[in-house]
Amino acid sequence: MRTTPERIVVCAGFAHALRLLFGGRVLRGPLAVESYGLAFHRAVLAAASVRTVPLTLDEHGARTTELDGLKGVRAALLTPAHQFPTGGPLHPERRVAAVAWARSGGGLILEDDYDGEFRYDREPVGALQGLDPERVVYLGSTSKSISPALRLGWMVLPEHLLAPVLAAKGEREAWTGVTDQLTLADFIDSGHYDRHLRRMRQRYRDRRDRLVATLAARAPHLTTTGIAAGLHAVLHLPPGTEHAVVKAAARQSIALEGLAGYRHPAAVMPARDGLVIGYATPPDHGYGAALDALCRVLPPA
Amino acid sequence: MRTTPERIVVCAGFAHALRLLFGGRVLRGPLAVESYGLAFHRAVLAAASVRTVPLTLDEHGARTTELDGLKGVRAALLTPAHQFPTGGPLHPERRVAAVAWARSGGGLILEDDYDGEFRYDREPVGALQGLDPERVVYLGSTSKSISPALRLGWMVLPEHLLAPVLAAKGEREAWTGVTDQLTLADFIDSGHYDRHLRRMRQRYRDRRDRLVATLAARAPHLTTTGIAAGLHAVLHLPPGTEHAVVKAAARQSIALEGLAGYRHPAAVMPARDGLVIGYATPPDHGYGAALDALCRVLPPA
């Protein structure tokens, strides 16, 4: 990431950032988004009267090459480090295409780096923002790294957006508690935040490894993707089986979501069947039982 | 106040409450407000496209008897415990008139109890909300009792507003940090919050006493009101002198505001000249010097 402290605006989390950016006079829709993403974010955008236009996803991430063909679209919301929820990083060529599109038409990329702190198997993926800080808004929060109970996030803004976003935020700090900000600053300065991240990275990696090993042993006919980073994996399922598997899991008291709930209503790419498996939440003593229950509800080979 | 825990909705402070109430599908303007009030609140309402209609203030507080004559107005924002900024409590007959108006036409009172914890000279003034919990929204926060840096407030809602406000707030806690909420709950349960309030009440009362005694000795020709509660007093000035006194104070490095900045742009009652003197902020070691500087800039008898 490339920034100076002046370009960083603190907010109450990613959804608050969306509201600041689209709730007033800063940015307008329509907004390009990925064909699979968080319905809550689409709801926040819809509440701000922002129409979203889906980009196709493939094994290289969002097809940012489609941006040139989207009429009236001047901004795109992407998850370049770890596509949410399907899982892969955005391919370098797709990154370049996104930034080239933004540059050519006065466009803007919103980079949602929701879990960039937790990468396991490769070198860290650089922020797309580093390619062009004047064309990319970088959005981070403590939701994954500490807890969503801490309402703290930040935007790294291009120069031309700084004044409008600060105006939208208002002169008074209406949202973000100062004690939380000071506590986080102290947590970072003291080095404890880094130690916390290292410890949690190891812990989540262990859980990820256990999930992958269990699935390889007991469901070798199914593919798991998105495992190089983050707190969730996607287990791909045979077409038409997702709904039944999610229901069967619920009967076993496993709260699982299928990919269907993440699909943009206007997506045109073929639907995928799969489970979004968050592996960070179960308590340690219940993780083995949860994995067992998961394997029992999977479709046979 | 009369409520059950289910009727209390936590928010990030008073301004957030206004945004939740008027930013969506809960309440609409026009909204009756007091002729003198916080410009920031009027700005929040204006941003939500809510027109505000001023009520006259006199020595008994807001003339709520005017509500019956305001066409289209179905809600009124009042500061019944301690009119902000002019200072008196709302007279019991005015309270009854406000609730009667709300009952007769399906109206609603918003009770802004911004500093109710700090009352010095009389029995606590009961919340207007107690007269009719189905017609009054009670609004409190920690801004005065702890600090505006803690973004915590609460609404006590009539039954019929509970579902709409919760819907406006959304299913996810997007604003209010959970650690702050838990810390405050612990602070209250442990009895430390009460002790803090008692200690601060004594401290603010001492400051208030010192202000009043100083003004009585050095500016006996000027009247001070609004001193029975809160963290500020109003020093009334001869007509036409306010602007010059505020400027003179600024030259003495005293940050004072005159009443003019609090006046509703559409107010029709005669303007008053006065200083709004917040006595909670200066550090102890600087309070005497600040009082001296204040007295030096006051108009002579």
Coordinates of C-alpha atoms in Angstrom, one line a residue, chain B residues 44-245:
Chain B
V44 CA -28.2 16.6 10.8
L45 CA -31.9 17.0 10.3
A46 CA -31.4 19.2 7.2
A47 CA -29.2 16.5 5.7
A48 CA -32.1 14.1 6.2
S49 CA -34.3 16.6 4.4
V50 CA -36.2 17.4 7.6
R51 CA -37.6 20.9 7.8
T52 CA -37.6 22.3 11.4
V53 CA -40.1 24.7 12.7
P54 CA -39.1 26.8 15.8
L55 CA -41.1 27.1 19.0
T56 CA -40.8 30.2 21.0
L57 CA -39.0 30.1 24.3
D58 CA -39.8 32.0 27.4
E59 CA -39.1 31.7 31.1
H60 CA -41.1 28.5 31.3
G61 CA -39.2 26.8 28.4
A62 CA -40.6 26.0 25.0
R63 CA -44.1 27.2 24.3
T64 CA -45.5 23.8 23.6
T65 CA -48.9 25.3 23.4
E66 CA -47.9 26.5 19.9
L67 CA -47.7 22.9 18.7
D68 CA -51.5 22.8 18.0
G69 CA -51.1 25.5 15.4
L70 CA -48.3 24.0 13.4
K71 CA -49.6 22.4 10.3
G72 CA -48.2 19.1 9.3
V73 CA -46.0 18.9 12.4
R74 CA -46.2 15.5 14.0
A75 CA -43.1 15.4 16.1
A76 CA -41.3 17.9 18.4
L77 CA -37.7 17.8 19.7
L78 CA -37.4 19.3 23.2
T79 CA -34.8 19.6 26.0
P80 CA -37.2 19.4 28.9
A81 CA -34.8 18.9 31.8
H82 CA -32.5 21.8 30.9
Q83 CA -33.3 23.9 27.8
F84 CA -30.3 24.0 25.5
P85 CA -28.8 26.5 25.6
T86 CA -30.9 29.0 27.4
G87 CA -31.1 26.8 30.5
G88 CA -34.5 26.4 32.3
P89 CA -36.5 23.3 32.8
L90 CA -39.8 22.9 30.9
H91 CA -42.7 24.0 33.1
P92 CA -45.1 21.2 34.2
E93 CA -48.0 22.8 32.3
R94 CA -45.9 22.9 29.1
R95 CA -45.0 19.3 29.6
V96 CA -48.7 18.4 29.9
A97 CA -49.5 20.5 26.9
A98 CA -46.8 18.7 24.8
V99 CA -48.1 15.2 25.7
A100 CA -51.7 16.2 25.2
W101 CA -50.8 17.5 21.7
A102 CA -49.0 14.3 20.9
R103 CA -51.9 12.1 22.1
S104 CA -54.5 14.1 20.3
G105 CA -52.9 13.8 16.9
G106 CA -50.7 10.7 16.9
G107 CA -47.7 12.9 17.5
L108 CA -44.4 12.2 19.1
I109 CA -42.1 14.1 21.5
L110 CA -38.3 13.5 21.3
E111 CA -36.9 14.2 24.7
D112 CA -33.2 15.2 24.5
D113 CA -31.8 14.6 28.0
Y114 CA -28.3 15.6 27.2
D115 CA -27.1 16.5 30.7
G116 CA -29.8 15.2 33.1
E117 CA -27.2 13.5 35.3
F118 CA -25.9 16.9 36.5
R119 CA -28.5 18.7 38.5
Y120 CA -27.4 20.8 41.5
D121 CA -30.0 22.9 43.2
R122 CA -33.3 21.1 43.1
E123 CA -34.9 17.7 43.1
P124 CA -34.2 15.9 39.9
V125 CA -36.6 16.9 37.2
G126 CA -38.5 13.8 36.1
A127 CA -38.3 12.7 32.5
L128 CA -41.1 13.9 30.3
Q129 CA -41.1 10.4 29.0
G130 CA -42.7 9.2 32.2
L131 CA -45.9 11.1 31.4
D132 CA -46.5 8.9 28.4
P133 CA -43.9 6.3 27.2
E134 CA -46.0 5.6 24.1
R135 CA -45.8 9.2 22.9
V136 CA -42.2 10.1 24.0
V137 CA -38.8 8.9 22.7
Y138 CA -36.3 9.5 25.5
L139 CA -32.7 10.1 24.2
G140 CA -29.6 9.9 26.4
S141 CA -25.9 9.5 25.9
T142 CA -22.6 9.4 27.6
S143 CA -21.4 12.6 26.0
K144 CA -21.8 14.8 29.1
S145 CA -21.6 12.1 31.8
I146 CA -18.4 10.5 30.5
S147 CA -17.1 12.0 27.3
P148 CA -18.2 12.7 23.7
A149 CA -15.2 10.6 22.7
L150 CA -17.2 7.5 23.8
R151 CA -19.7 7.1 21.0
L152 CA -22.6 5.6 23.1
G153 CA -26.2 6.7 23.4
W154 CA -29.6 5.1 23.8
M155 CA -33.2 5.6 22.8
V156 CA -36.1 4.5 25.0
L157 CA -38.8 3.9 22.4
P158 CA -42.6 3.6 22.3
E159 CA -43.7 0.1 21.4
H160 CA -44.8 1.1 17.9
L161 CA -41.4 2.5 17.0
L162 CA -39.3 -0.4 18.1
A163 CA -39.5 -2.5 15.0
P164 CA -39.0 0.4 12.5
V165 CA -36.0 1.7 14.4
L166 CA -34.4 -1.8 14.7
A167 CA -35.0 -2.2 11.0
A168 CA -33.3 1.1 10.3
K169 CA -30.4 0.1 12.5
G170 CA -30.0 -3.1 10.6
E171 CA -29.3 -6.7 11.6
R172 CA -25.6 -6.1 12.1
E173 CA -24.2 -3.8 14.7
A174 CA -22.5 -1.4 12.3
W175 CA -21.8 1.5 14.5
T176 CA -21.5 0.9 18.2
G177 CA -18.4 -0.9 19.5
V178 CA -19.3 -3.9 21.7
T179 CA -16.3 -3.4 24.0
D180 CA -17.5 0.1 24.9
Q181 CA -21.0 -1.2 25.6
L182 CA -19.6 -4.0 27.8
T183 CA -17.3 -1.6 29.6
L184 CA -20.1 0.8 30.3
A185 CA -22.4 -2.0 31.5
D186 CA -19.6 -3.2 33.9
F187 CA -19.0 0.4 35.0
I188 CA -22.7 0.7 35.8
D189 CA -23.1 -2.7 37.5
S190 CA -20.0 -2.2 39.6
G191 CA -21.4 1.1 41.0
H192 CA -18.4 3.0 39.7
Y193 CA -20.6 4.9 37.3
D194 CA -22.7 6.3 40.1
R195 CA -19.6 7.2 42.0
H196 CA -18.2 8.9 39.0
L197 CA -21.4 10.9 38.6
R198 CA -21.5 11.9 42.2
R199 CA -17.9 13.0 42.1
M200 CA -18.4 14.9 38.8
R201 CA -21.6 16.5 40.0
Q202 CA -19.7 18.0 43.0
R203 CA -16.9 19.1 40.8
Y204 CA -19.2 20.8 38.3
R205 CA -21.2 22.3 41.0
D206 CA -18.1 23.8 42.5
R207 CA -17.2 25.3 39.2
R208 CA -20.7 26.6 38.7
D209 CA -20.6 28.2 42.2
R210 CA -17.3 29.8 41.4
L211 CA -18.6 31.2 38.1
V212 CA -21.8 32.6 39.7
A213 CA -19.9 34.1 42.6
T214 CA -17.4 35.7 40.3
L215 CA -20.0 37.2 38.1
A216 CA -22.1 38.4 41.0
A217 CA -19.0 40.2 42.4
R218 CA -17.7 41.6 39.2
A219 CA -20.7 41.9 36.9
P220 CA -23.7 42.4 39.2
H221 CA -25.5 44.3 36.5
L222 CA -25.7 41.1 34.3
T223 CA -28.1 38.2 34.9
T224 CA -27.0 34.5 34.7
T225 CA -29.6 31.8 34.0
G226 CA -29.6 28.0 33.5
I227 CA -27.4 27.4 36.4
A228 CA -29.5 24.7 38.2
A229 CA -28.1 21.9 36.1
G230 CA -25.7 21.0 33.4
L231 CA -22.3 22.2 32.3
H232 CA -23.0 25.6 31.0
A233 CA -24.7 28.8 32.0
V234 CA -26.1 31.7 30.0
L235 CA -24.9 35.2 30.9
H236 CA -27.4 37.7 29.5
L237 CA -26.0 40.8 27.8
P238 CA -27.5 44.2 26.9
P239 CA -29.1 44.2 23.4
G240 CA -26.6 44.6 20.6
T241 CA -23.4 43.8 22.7
E242 CA -23.1 40.0 22.1
H243 CA -21.0 40.1 19.0
A244 CA -18.5 42.5 20.3
V245 CA -18.1 40.6 23.6

